[in-house]
């Protein structure tokens, strides 16, 4: 590999394993005597479970046990929880209904498990699961969140009258009302944010191993945060005490948020392993994933923006209904509140903002954080409003934005966030130059000569990463702290192991984290290994989501490195009889400045462990740990511009160009960052044009396979993404990092939709902008033009 | 997938015998439809009789003024065939646009037409080119062969052996793919015979599978130009409607694809 420090485009260390098929995923793990689990799932969106007859299934070949929700509850296994308490505006706590890992009484979404079969082979388990006879009494179902709040709608949980989970607000309503009274112009829009299925390449899986002698569990599972999984499984679900439960998240093939949560299946495997006294494995198939992985987004909003005569924004009023599905998933409550409405100020100086959010139960799979989590919803709403307002007042979309940009930092928004640093004009300028914004009119005319409608759309996004500090999020209702931990272990021969509480499931931590050590000590990245994902190896940590592993996770490593460096320098100074302050580290050596005295890093490490000659009172060894709790969120921001061509005859949209200019603060590995942006943009374009998790009125999922759920493919995307970065350092963490994992998915959907609506001259477009929807709008605009 | 017994047939007669012996046997060709259906447990044949190793079912040959394609010939072979490209370019293009490369290298023409998915591409070519389907029992015209959505005239124990396509003077296929599955939302095959007569067959859009559009056919017979069909639309009444496209949208696509097919054929 080599000495690849901060800023090097180092190739990913982990890719050899992934590309040559040597990755070790949960489904690759086996255990002696292992049985397989297959779940019996509800075909109904809402029904009473009248009876479960497992007698035929129990007699089938290879079947070990058929277990039901009644037994699970009887064994004292706890209900699934939501870890973030939200209070309604009247001060009452959110209305949470009970969620059991297998439901004994009332099923509330298609695919909910009511029983599980454990058998010798996966096929036998499946056969027997099909033979379990469940009698249901169907109830009316409701899938639309707005309709679910109406009187007379089917009720999901007795705890939540009218299916309302909370009615929450943020901001100063009176100030907003005053702004609207004095407004010169008001822009109003109804905006929906479509429902998405997360689709990581590797579906969820679990292998639970119960050791009857030690009364100890090991769980291999597809988790983004194994320690949080262990904590929740033990503290809330009472599966086992923490020290009797080891959670290992080995190689994990993507998550996008969906693997943060603790799901019923993983928990049932643990419990079933104890009941059957054998290891139990479960691997989700793709349709089970569509049916049971937490979905993302699903908002219905009405937004109003007040502008003064000078086109300065004076107020923003937002009312949002958020569909949370049939149960409250682990962090679901925080997504449409503190991860959403706190970003409604965008990159703009908006003196007054008020948002009201109603979260609602429906007979659909639970909805929780998905790449971006709340910030894409805020960005989509605000950036469509900006484009629409610009069109209405007759300003160019860039100019309206520029006029309202925040230019001084720190900037306190009216919705909690205090932005620390940024330069929004710089990223806007860079993106406009990259796409040759000034040449657009000529390109549009040329396209028109070919019968094509060309459009251009902007999105100036801001988002918040590294949710923190812990005390602040605690005061907002979070059930956990959001710091990160690290331990840097220097081995006696000078190689280094870094134990991080964050978790890599595609992000490339094994490379970027190693670059940090390479930079600090001048060591080869091959001399560093990154250890993560095993609660028996690594100290407690919070895992990876919310683009936090750089800004928070690496900051913890930096803190631990500081301590290691200080101790190494003390040892070196002692051995070379120099002053500690004169020791410098360079190219893997500790040197006495101004002399030719030096020791290799290995020699110092060895000295620390032989402990034959250490400074007085110094403990042997070279190993330091640190916990890092940030002082603020970080605020990545940038401008995306999309240029499209629409074929009015079919409604087909081609993305001709897509440019992104991002401010991620300090970048460790530009290649990996670009990869993150490519993936994020692709998911954002997918949301804007292709993806939609659709239920019919009875609660059947219409998009339970790739025949109907439209994932973006290479030929749906522009030939290239043109990326650039502009760096303003984040003052809140030692490296100045902001985070890049979600920005692409956050910023891109409004750029795409703004471009299409620009092309077709109609603003009435919702995501996904399918060919049919676009064609229909083209019909109306052509008709209107003819009249 | 349920357990099943796999047999490799050496000849058509062998396949027929194996099928007759089986409890609930099914022919297996490229497996691109049958195997996914079995994996989803929507089909549970007791026996699978693989026809892809039967020499007489494979290959493409010239047969007078027609091209005969063996039932077990893959889409990739049809797409790459110089003979097909030269005599019926629309057919080669159609085969090259089915699914993805993996599907095209496994899936076969016999399997495709026996399945008669309303969104499959081949049925439009068979009907527009007035192809004949030969089985181990008889010969049928394409229009008699396709009888409705996932329905054909085949008996349970009948095996498609080849399809014969008379060469056309002009032919082209225009397909608007379903964004998710990439099957046809509307696919239009246009073929003009040497005598100037024209057939227009539509797949992907009809509730009963492939259908012809007589109005377009007569318009094109007198003027084989895109404009001739631009103003002709099919009724949305008997068209498919789903989350990807309403029947009205599909009706529009039929007109647009017909126009583009004629343009490509001219
Ligand atoms: C991802 C994917 C994308 C696809 N996209 C398209 C597309 O865009 N357009 C399109 O048209 N198709 C598409 N297909 C379907 C593909 O073309 C299949 O190859 C075809 O539908 C079935 O052919 P097969 O050879 O695989 O048949 P099999 O799956 O083996 O068999 C299908 C049926 O035909 C029967 N059968 C097979 N051979 C014979 C025979 N000789 N005589 C009588 N009955 C027989 C079988 O018993 C079975 O019932 C796609 C498939 C996949 C998996």
PDB file of C-alpha atoms in Angstrom, chain B:
ATOM      1  CA  UNK B   1     -38.168 -24.008  -4.300  1.00  0.00           C
ATOM      2  CA  UNK B   2     -39.794 -27.405  -3.804  1.00  0.00           C
ATOM      3  CA  UNK B   3     -37.908 -30.541  -4.600  1.00  0.00           C
ATOM      4  CA  UNK B   4     -38.088 -31.706  -8.179  1.00  0.00           C
ATOM      5  CA  UNK B   5     -36.512 -34.343 -10.443  1.00  0.00           C
ATOM      6  CA  UNK B   6     -34.337 -33.142 -13.275  1.00  0.00           C
ATOM      7  CA  UNK B   7     -34.144 -35.024 -16.584  1.00  0.00           C
ATOM      8  CA  UNK B   8     -32.074 -34.190 -19.630  1.00  0.00           C
ATOM      9  CA  UNK B   9     -33.886 -35.172 -22.823  1.00  0.00           C
ATOM     10  CA  UNK B  10     -31.803 -36.365 -25.776  1.00  0.00           C
ATOM     11  CA  UNK B  11     -34.494 -36.015 -28.411  1.00  0.00           C
ATOM     12  CA  UNK B  12     -37.991 -34.623 -28.832  1.00  0.00           C
ATOM     13  CA  UNK B  13     -39.408 -38.144 -28.580  1.00  0.00           C
ATOM     14  CA  UNK B  14     -37.403 -38.713 -25.412  1.00  0.00           C
ATOM     15  CA  UNK B  15     -38.723 -35.466 -23.979  1.00  0.00           C
ATOM     16  CA  UNK B  16     -42.292 -36.446 -24.805  1.00  0.00           C
ATOM     17  CA  UNK B  17     -41.796 -39.834 -23.155  1.00  0.00           C
ATOM     18  CA  UNK B  18     -40.240 -38.346 -20.022  1.00  0.00           C
ATOM     19  CA  UNK B  19     -43.088 -35.872 -19.781  1.00  0.00           C
ATOM     20  CA  UNK B  20     -45.667 -38.619 -20.191  1.00  0.00           C
ATOM     21  CA  UNK B  21     -44.075 -40.648 -17.400  1.00  0.00           C
ATOM     22  CA  UNK B  22     -43.965 -37.771 -14.924  1.00  0.00           C
ATOM     23  CA  UNK B  23     -46.618 -37.062 -12.317  1.00  0.00           C
ATOM     24  CA  UNK B  24     -46.685 -33.383 -13.007  1.00  0.00           C
ATOM     25  CA  UNK B  25     -43.859 -32.769 -15.415  1.00  0.00           C
ATOM     26  CA  UNK B  26     -42.822 -29.553 -17.085  1.00  0.00           C
ATOM     27  CA  UNK B  27     -40.496 -28.746 -19.915  1.00  0.00           C
ATOM     28  CA  UNK B  28     -37.468 -26.721 -18.901  1.00  0.00           C
ATOM     29  CA  UNK B  29     -35.859 -24.570 -21.520  1.00  0.00           C
ATOM     30  CA  UNK B  30     -33.788 -21.506 -20.533  1.00  0.00           C
ATOM     31  CA  UNK B  31     -35.440 -21.526 -17.125  1.00  0.00           C
ATOM     32  CA  UNK B  32     -35.632 -17.747 -17.058  1.00  0.00           C
ATOM     33  CA  UNK B  33     -39.326 -17.783 -16.302  1.00  0.00           C
ATOM     34  CA  UNK B  34     -39.921 -21.231 -14.899  1.00  0.00           C
ATOM     35  CA  UNK B  35     -37.110 -21.271 -12.329  1.00  0.00           C
ATOM     36  CA  UNK B  36     -37.948 -17.884 -10.731  1.00  0.00           C
ATOM     37  CA  UNK B  37     -41.561 -19.042 -10.516  1.00  0.00           C
ATOM     38  CA  UNK B  38     -40.436 -22.229  -8.780  1.00  0.00           C
ATOM     39  CA  UNK B  39     -38.159 -20.324  -6.422  1.00  0.00           C
ATOM     40  CA  UNK B  40     -41.139 -18.256  -5.376  1.00  0.00           C
ATOM     41  CA  UNK B  41     -43.026 -21.509  -4.824  1.00  0.00           C
ATOM     42  CA  UNK B  42     -45.638 -20.518  -7.352  1.00  0.00           C
ATOM     43  CA  UNK B  43     -44.959 -23.679  -9.375  1.00  0.00           C
ATOM     44  CA  UNK B  44     -44.057 -27.127  -8.085  1.00  0.00           C
ATOM     45  CA  UNK B  45     -43.517 -29.531 -10.973  1.00  0.00           C
ATOM     46  CA  UNK B  46     -42.593 -33.049  -9.888  1.00  0.00           C
ATOM     47  CA  UNK B  47     -40.225 -33.375 -12.851  1.00  0.00           C
ATOM     48  CA  UNK B  48     -38.327 -31.025 -15.119  1.00  0.00           C
ATOM     49  CA  UNK B  49     -37.485 -32.178 -18.630  1.00  0.00           C
ATOM     50  CA  UNK B  50     -34.616 -30.117 -19.996  1.00  0.00           C
ATOM     51  CA  UNK B  51     -34.942 -29.602 -23.763  1.00  0.00           C
ATOM     52  CA  UNK B  52     -31.906 -27.396 -24.275  1.00  0.00           C
ATOM     53  CA  UNK B  53     -29.558 -30.266 -25.117  1.00  0.00           C
ATOM     54  CA  UNK B  54     -31.743 -31.605 -27.937  1.00  0.00           C
ATOM     55  CA  UNK B  55     -29.801 -30.950 -31.144  1.00  0.00           C
ATOM     56  CA  UNK B  56     -32.883 -30.758 -33.369  1.00  0.00           C
ATOM     57  CA  UNK B  57     -34.298 -27.904 -31.243  1.00  0.00           C
ATOM     58  CA  UNK B  58     -31.266 -25.724 -31.668  1.00  0.00           C
ATOM     59  CA  UNK B  59     -30.103 -23.397 -34.361  1.00  0.00           C
ATOM     60  CA  UNK B  60     -31.213 -21.034 -37.059  1.00  0.00           C
ATOM     61  CA  UNK B  61     -31.491 -21.975 -40.720  1.00  0.00           C
ATOM     62  CA  UNK B  62     -32.784 -20.653 -43.993  1.00  0.00           C
ATOM     63  CA  UNK B  63     -35.809 -22.494 -45.270  1.00  0.00           C
ATOM     64  CA  UNK B  64     -36.776 -21.153 -48.663  1.00  0.00           C
ATOM     65  CA  UNK B  65     -37.902 -17.620 -48.140  1.00  0.00           C
ATOM     66  CA  UNK B  66     -38.245 -18.156 -44.421  1.00  0.00           C
ATOM     67  CA  UNK B  67     -35.983 -18.427 -41.396  1.00  0.00           C
ATOM     68  CA  UNK B  68     -36.552 -21.337 -39.114  1.00  0.00           C
ATOM     69  CA  UNK B  69     -35.460 -21.009 -35.499  1.00  0.00           C
ATOM     70  CA  UNK B  70     -35.256 -24.017 -33.207  1.00  0.00           C
ATOM     71  CA  UNK B  71     -37.276 -23.747 -30.004  1.00  0.00           C
ATOM     72  CA  UNK B  72     -34.228 -24.022 -27.749  1.00  0.00           C
ATOM     73  CA  UNK B  73     -32.325 -21.255 -29.541  1.00  0.00           C
ATOM     74  CA  UNK B  74     -31.365 -18.483 -27.154  1.00  0.00           C
ATOM     75  CA  UNK B  75     -32.249 -14.828 -27.552  1.00  0.00           C
ATOM     76  CA  UNK B  76     -28.534 -14.039 -27.813  1.00  0.00           C
ATOM     77  CA  UNK B  77     -28.135 -16.454 -30.729  1.00  0.00           C
ATOM     78  CA  UNK B  78     -31.040 -14.861 -32.583  1.00  0.00           C
ATOM     79  CA  UNK B  79     -29.707 -11.374 -31.893  1.00  0.00           C
ATOM     80  CA  UNK B  80     -26.245 -12.276 -33.182  1.00  0.00           C
ATOM     81  CA  UNK B  81     -27.344 -14.282 -36.245  1.00  0.00           C
ATOM     82  CA  UNK B  82     -26.162 -12.763 -39.518  1.00  0.00           C
ATOM     83  CA  UNK B  83     -28.982 -14.497 -41.313  1.00  0.00           C
ATOM     84  CA  UNK B  84     -31.628 -12.954 -39.079  1.00  0.00           C
ATOM     85  CA  UNK B  85     -29.955  -9.558 -39.152  1.00  0.00           C
ATOM     86  CA  UNK B  86     -29.943  -9.618 -42.910  1.00  0.00           C
ATOM     87  CA  UNK B  87     -33.406 -11.023 -43.624  1.00  0.00           C
ATOM     88  CA  UNK B  88     -35.482  -9.776 -40.702  1.00  0.00           C
ATOM     89  CA  UNK B  89     -33.477  -7.055 -38.930  1.00  0.00           C
ATOM     90  CA  UNK B  90     -36.420  -6.179 -36.689  1.00  0.00           C
ATOM     91  CA  UNK B  91     -36.373  -9.678 -35.223  1.00  0.00           C
ATOM     92  CA  UNK B  92     -32.654  -9.538 -34.426  1.00  0.00           C
ATOM     93  CA  UNK B  93     -33.114  -6.199 -32.755  1.00  0.00           C
ATOM     94  CA  UNK B  94     -36.057  -7.494 -30.750  1.00  0.00           C
ATOM     95  CA  UNK B  95     -34.085 -10.474 -29.468  1.00  0.00           C
ATOM     96  CA  UNK B  96     -31.165  -8.218 -28.555  1.00  0.00           C
ATOM     97  CA  UNK B  97     -33.442  -6.082 -26.403  1.00  0.00           C
ATOM     98  CA  UNK B  98     -34.886  -8.850 -24.243  1.00  0.00           C
ATOM     99  CA  UNK B  99     -33.879  -8.608 -20.572  1.00  0.00           C
ATOM    100  CA  UNK B 100     -30.160  -8.407 -19.907  1.00  0.00           C
ATOM    101  CA  UNK B 101     -27.171 -10.357 -21.297  1.00  0.00           C
ATOM    102  CA  UNK B 102     -27.541 -13.159 -18.743  1.00  0.00           C
ATOM    103  CA  UNK B 103     -31.199 -13.609 -19.620  1.00  0.00           C
ATOM    104  CA  UNK B 104     -30.465 -13.498 -23.338  1.00  0.00           C
ATOM    105  CA  UNK B 105     -27.844 -16.209 -23.053  1.00  0.00           C
ATOM    106  CA  UNK B 106     -30.214 -18.563 -21.234  1.00  0.00           C
ATOM    107  CA  UNK B 107     -33.742 -17.693 -22.348  1.00  0.00           C
ATOM    108  CA  UNK B 108     -35.106 -19.278 -25.520  1.00  0.00           C
ATOM    109  CA  UNK B 109     -37.688 -18.500 -28.141  1.00  0.00           C
ATOM    110  CA  UNK B 110     -39.628 -21.698 -27.443  1.00  0.00           C
ATOM    111  CA  UNK B 111     -39.855 -20.956 -23.739  1.00  0.00           C
ATOM    112  CA  UNK B 112     -40.832 -17.392 -24.369  1.00  0.00           C
ATOM    113  CA  UNK B 113     -43.711 -18.135 -26.713  1.00  0.00           C
ATOM    114  CA  UNK B 114     -44.941 -21.133 -24.700  1.00  0.00           C
ATOM    115  CA  UNK B 115     -45.140 -18.861 -21.677  1.00  0.00           C
ATOM    116  CA  UNK B 116     -46.882 -16.045 -23.620  1.00  0.00           C
ATOM    117  CA  UNK B 117     -46.318 -13.358 -21.021  1.00  0.00           C
ATOM    118  CA  UNK B 118     -48.430 -10.383 -22.148  1.00  0.00           C
ATOM    119  CA  UNK B 119     -45.310  -8.203 -21.757  1.00  0.00           C
ATOM    120  CA  UNK B 120     -42.950 -10.525 -23.653  1.00  0.00           C
ATOM    121  CA  UNK B 121     -41.404  -9.265 -26.863  1.00  0.00           C
ATOM    122  CA  UNK B 122     -41.468 -12.260 -29.203  1.00  0.00           C
ATOM    123  CA  UNK B 123     -45.242 -12.635 -29.630  1.00  0.00           C
ATOM    124  CA  UNK B 124     -45.390  -9.332 -31.521  1.00  0.00           C
ATOM    125  CA  UNK B 125     -42.784 -10.534 -34.009  1.00  0.00           C
ATOM    126  CA  UNK B 126     -44.502 -13.861 -34.562  1.00  0.00           C
ATOM    127  CA  UNK B 127     -47.846 -12.225 -35.271  1.00  0.00           C
ATOM    128  CA  UNK B 128     -46.537  -9.332 -37.365  1.00  0.00           C
ATOM    129  CA  UNK B 129     -44.359 -11.626 -39.469  1.00  0.00           C
ATOM    130  CA  UNK B 130     -47.127 -14.229 -39.769  1.00  0.00           C
ATOM    131  CA  UNK B 131     -44.844 -16.926 -38.407  1.00  0.00           C
ATOM    132  CA  UNK B 132     -45.773 -20.547 -38.037  1.00  0.00           C
ATOM    133  CA  UNK B 133     -45.112 -22.559 -34.929  1.00  0.00           C
ATOM    134  CA  UNK B 134     -44.204 -26.200 -35.307  1.00  0.00           C
ATOM    135  CA  UNK B 135     -44.703 -28.623 -32.454  1.00  0.00           C
ATOM    136  CA  UNK B 136     -44.163 -32.359 -32.109  1.00  0.00           C
ATOM    137  CA  UNK B 137     -47.827 -32.721 -33.104  1.00  0.00           C
ATOM    138  CA  UNK B 138     -48.739 -30.037 -35.629  1.00  0.00           C
ATOM    139  CA  UNK B 139     -48.115 -26.697 -37.235  1.00  0.00           C
ATOM    140  CA  UNK B 140     -50.054 -23.574 -36.193  1.00  0.00           C
ATOM    141  CA  UNK B 141     -50.163 -19.987 -37.334  1.00  0.00           C
ATOM    142  CA  UNK B 142     -48.959 -17.484 -34.768  1.00  0.00           C
ATOM    143  CA  UNK B 143     -52.408 -16.004 -34.417  1.00  0.00           C
ATOM    144  CA  UNK B 144     -53.867 -19.405 -33.624  1.00  0.00           C
ATOM    145  CA  UNK B 145     -50.999 -20.174 -31.269  1.00  0.00           C
ATOM    146  CA  UNK B 146     -51.410 -17.201 -28.886  1.00  0.00           C
ATOM    147  CA  UNK B 147     -54.817 -17.443 -27.250  1.00  0.00           C
ATOM    148  CA  UNK B 148     -54.688 -15.005 -24.327  1.00  0.00           C
ATOM    149  CA  UNK B 149     -52.659 -13.786 -21.368  1.00  0.00           C
ATOM    150  CA  UNK B 150     -50.260 -16.639 -20.452  1.00  0.00           C
ATOM    151  CA  UNK B 151     -52.405 -18.868 -22.684  1.00  0.00           C
ATOM    152  CA  UNK B 152     -51.473 -20.737 -25.850  1.00  0.00           C
ATOM    153  CA  UNK B 153     -53.046 -23.426 -28.005  1.00  0.00           C
ATOM    154  CA  UNK B 154     -50.443 -25.926 -26.729  1.00  0.00           C
ATOM    155  CA  UNK B 155     -51.656 -29.113 -25.100  1.00  0.00           C
ATOM    156  CA  UNK B 156     -50.036 -30.034 -21.807  1.00  0.00           C
ATOM    157  CA  UNK B 157     -47.860 -32.632 -23.467  1.00  0.00           C
ATOM    158  CA  UNK B 158     -47.070 -30.657 -26.601  1.00  0.00           C
ATOM    159  CA  UNK B 159     -43.555 -29.476 -27.387  1.00  0.00           C
ATOM    160  CA  UNK B 160     -42.682 -26.500 -29.544  1.00  0.00           C
ATOM    161  CA  UNK B 161     -39.914 -27.557 -31.889  1.00  0.00           C
ATOM    162  CA  UNK B 162     -39.382 -24.514 -34.109  1.00  0.00           C
ATOM    163  CA  UNK B 163     -40.736 -21.235 -35.319  1.00  0.00           C
ATOM    164  CA  UNK B 164     -40.621 -20.280 -38.988  1.00  0.00           C
ATOM    165  CA  UNK B 165     -40.571 -16.608 -39.947  1.00  0.00           C
ATOM    166  CA  UNK B 166     -41.238 -15.645 -43.563  1.00  0.00           C
ATOM    167  CA  UNK B 167     -38.784 -12.942 -44.535  1.00  0.00           C
ATOM    168  CA  UNK B 168     -40.319  -9.492 -44.773  1.00  0.00           C
ATOM    169  CA  UNK B 169     -39.490  -6.639 -47.117  1.00  0.00           C
ATOM    170  CA  UNK B 170     -39.224  -4.291 -44.159  1.00  0.00           C
ATOM    171  CA  UNK B 171     -39.436  -4.947 -40.469  1.00  0.00           C
ATOM    172  CA  UNK B 172     -38.756  -3.137 -37.240  1.00  0.00           C
ATOM    173  CA  UNK B 173     -39.597  -3.329 -33.580  1.00  0.00           C
ATOM    174  CA  UNK B 174     -39.935  -0.405 -31.168  1.00  0.00           C
ATOM    175  CA  UNK B 175     -40.247  -1.152 -27.483  1.00  0.00           C
ATOM    176  CA  UNK B 176     -41.031   1.075 -24.558  1.00  0.00           C
ATOM    177  CA  UNK B 177     -39.698  -0.844 -21.576  1.00  0.00           C
ATOM    178  CA  UNK B 178     -41.313  -1.021 -18.172  1.00  0.00           C
ATOM    179  CA  UNK B 179     -38.900   1.049 -16.055  1.00  0.00           C
ATOM    180  CA  UNK B 180     -38.619  -1.659 -13.380  1.00  0.00           C
ATOM    181  CA  UNK B 181     -38.787  -5.026 -15.154  1.00  0.00           C
ATOM    182  CA  UNK B 182     -37.683  -3.821 -18.596  1.00  0.00           C
ATOM    183  CA  UNK B 183     -40.295  -6.077 -20.199  1.00  0.00           C
ATOM    184  CA  UNK B 184     -42.437  -4.265 -22.756  1.00  0.00           C
ATOM    185  CA  UNK B 185     -44.989  -1.688 -21.560  1.00  0.00           C
ATOM    186  CA  UNK B 186     -45.768  -1.360 -25.226  1.00  0.00           C
ATOM    187  CA  UNK B 187     -43.838  -3.012 -28.020  1.00  0.00           C
ATOM    188  CA  UNK B 188     -44.864  -2.628 -31.640  1.00  0.00           C
ATOM    189  CA  UNK B 189     -43.594  -4.824 -34.448  1.00  0.00           C
ATOM    190  CA  UNK B 190     -44.201  -3.565 -37.958  1.00  0.00           C
ATOM    191  CA  UNK B 191     -43.618  -5.778 -41.000  1.00  0.00           C
ATOM    192  CA  UNK B 192     -44.152  -5.004 -44.643  1.00  0.00           C
ATOM    193  CA  UNK B 193     -44.381  -7.861 -47.136  1.00  0.00           C
ATOM    194  CA  UNK B 194     -43.038  -7.770 -50.679  1.00  0.00           C
ATOM    195  CA  UNK B 195     -46.598  -7.255 -51.952  1.00  0.00           C
ATOM    196  CA  UNK B 196     -46.883  -4.094 -49.856  1.00  0.00           C
ATOM    197  CA  UNK B 197     -49.236  -5.543 -47.270  1.00  0.00           C
ATOM    198  CA  UNK B 198     -48.429  -4.613 -43.705  1.00  0.00           C
ATOM    199  CA  UNK B 199     -48.940  -6.169 -40.300  1.00  0.00           C
ATOM    200  CA  UNK B 200     -48.708  -4.277 -37.033  1.00  0.00           C
ATOM    201  CA  UNK B 201     -48.646  -6.323 -33.832  1.00  0.00           C
ATOM    202  CA  UNK B 202     -48.583  -4.944 -30.308  1.00  0.00           C
ATOM    203  CA  UNK B 203     -47.269  -6.590 -27.183  1.00  0.00           C
ATOM    204  CA  UNK B 204     -47.058  -5.380 -23.579  1.00  0.00           C
ATOM    205  CA  UNK B 205     -50.215  -3.339 -23.721  1.00  0.00           C
ATOM    206  CA  UNK B 206     -53.101  -5.735 -24.320  1.00  0.00           C
ATOM    207  CA  UNK B 207     -55.048  -7.462 -21.576  1.00  0.00           C
ATOM    208  CA  UNK B 208     -55.259 -10.565 -23.757  1.00  0.00           C
ATOM    209  CA  UNK B 209     -51.672 -10.463 -24.907  1.00  0.00           C
ATOM    210  CA  UNK B 210     -50.512  -9.674 -28.426  1.00  0.00           C
ATOM    211  CA  UNK B 211     -52.964  -7.996 -30.824  1.00  0.00           C
ATOM    212  CA  UNK B 212     -52.988  -6.483 -34.321  1.00  0.00           C
ATOM    213  CA  UNK B 213     -54.026  -2.943 -35.246  1.00  0.00           C
ATOM    214  CA  UNK B 214     -55.956  -3.207 -38.542  1.00  0.00           C
ATOM    215  CA  UNK B 215     -56.365   0.569 -38.908  1.00  0.00           C
ATOM    216  CA  UNK B 216     -52.634   1.066 -38.811  1.00  0.00           C
ATOM    217  CA  UNK B 217     -52.084  -1.851 -41.154  1.00  0.00           C
ATOM    218  CA  UNK B 218     -54.323  -0.415 -43.868  1.00  0.00           C
ATOM    219  CA  UNK B 219     -52.951   3.092 -43.413  1.00  0.00           C
ATOM    220  CA  UNK B 220     -49.411   1.789 -43.796  1.00  0.00           C
ATOM    221  CA  UNK B 221     -50.345  -0.373 -46.785  1.00  0.00           C
ATOM    222  CA  UNK B 222     -51.182   2.763 -48.707  1.00  0.00           C
ATOM    223  CA  UNK B 223     -48.459   4.954 -47.210  1.00  0.00           C
ATOM    224  CA  UNK B 224     -45.586   3.292 -45.350  1.00  0.00           C
ATOM    225  CA  UNK B 225     -44.490   6.371 -43.402  1.00  0.00           C
ATOM    226  CA  UNK B 226     -44.470   7.379 -39.733  1.00  0.00           C
ATOM    227  CA  UNK B 227     -47.048  10.071 -40.342  1.00  0.00           C
ATOM    228  CA  UNK B 228     -49.512   7.491 -41.546  1.00  0.00           C
ATOM    229  CA  UNK B 229     -49.877   6.066 -38.035  1.00  0.00           C
ATOM    230  CA  UNK B 230     -49.204   9.199 -35.991  1.00  0.00           C
ATOM    231  CA  UNK B 231     -52.882  10.051 -35.844  1.00  0.00           C
ATOM    232  CA  UNK B 232     -54.160   6.532 -35.208  1.00  0.00           C
ATOM    233  CA  UNK B 233     -54.744   5.509 -31.647  1.00  0.00           C
ATOM    234  CA  UNK B 234     -55.984   2.266 -30.168  1.00  0.00           C
ATOM    235  CA  UNK B 235     -58.787   2.227 -27.642  1.00  0.00           C
ATOM    236  CA  UNK B 236     -57.601   2.112 -24.043  1.00  0.00           C
ATOM    237  CA  UNK B 237     -60.512  -0.134 -23.096  1.00  0.00           C
ATOM    238  CA  UNK B 238     -58.787  -3.480 -23.431  1.00  0.00           C
ATOM    239  CA  UNK B 239     -55.330  -2.359 -22.413  1.00  0.00           C
ATOM    240  CA  UNK B 240     -53.413  -3.193 -19.258  1.00  0.00           C
ATOM    241  CA  UNK B 241     -53.248  -0.705 -16.411  1.00  0.00           C
ATOM    242  CA  UNK B 242     -50.879  -0.939 -13.451  1.00  0.00           C
ATOM    243  CA  UNK B 243     -48.626   1.165 -11.229  1.00  0.00           C
ATOM    244  CA  UNK B 244     -46.218   1.698 -14.114  1.00  0.00           C
ATOM    245  CA  UNK B 245     -48.694   2.909 -16.692  1.00  0.00           C
ATOM    246  CA  UNK B 246     -52.421   3.418 -17.117  1.00  0.00           C
ATOM    247  CA  UNK B 247     -54.251   2.062 -20.140  1.00  0.00           C
ATOM    248  CA  UNK B 248     -54.459   5.594 -21.561  1.00  0.00           C
ATOM    249  CA  UNK B 249     -50.699   5.966 -21.309  1.00  0.00           C
ATOM    250  CA  UNK B 250     -50.167   2.592 -22.927  1.00  0.00           C
ATOM    251  CA  UNK B 251     -52.535   3.574 -25.737  1.00  0.00           C
ATOM    252  CA  UNK B 252     -50.350   6.620 -26.358  1.00  0.00           C
ATOM    253  CA  UNK B 253     -47.226   4.478 -26.304  1.00  0.00           C
ATOM    254  CA  UNK B 254     -48.703   2.156 -28.934  1.00  0.00           C
ATOM    255  CA  UNK B 255     -49.072   5.059 -31.351  1.00  0.00           C
ATOM    256  CA  UNK B 256     -45.628   6.489 -30.584  1.00  0.00           C
ATOM    257  CA  UNK B 257     -43.903   3.112 -30.804  1.00  0.00           C
ATOM    258  CA  UNK B 258     -45.711   2.303 -34.055  1.00  0.00           C
ATOM    259  CA  UNK B 259     -44.488   5.584 -35.492  1.00  0.00           C
ATOM    260  CA  UNK B 260     -40.930   4.858 -34.381  1.00  0.00           C
ATOM    261  CA  UNK B 261     -41.028   1.308 -35.691  1.00  0.00           C
ATOM    262  CA  UNK B 262     -42.130   2.527 -39.096  1.00  0.00           C
ATOM    263  CA  UNK B 263     -39.400   5.147 -39.009  1.00  0.00           C
ATOM    264  CA  UNK B 264     -36.801   2.491 -38.168  1.00  0.00           C
ATOM    265  CA  UNK B 265     -38.112   0.172 -40.897  1.00  0.00           C
ATOM    266  CA  UNK B 266     -38.181   2.812 -43.629  1.00  0.00           C
TER     267      UNK B 266
END
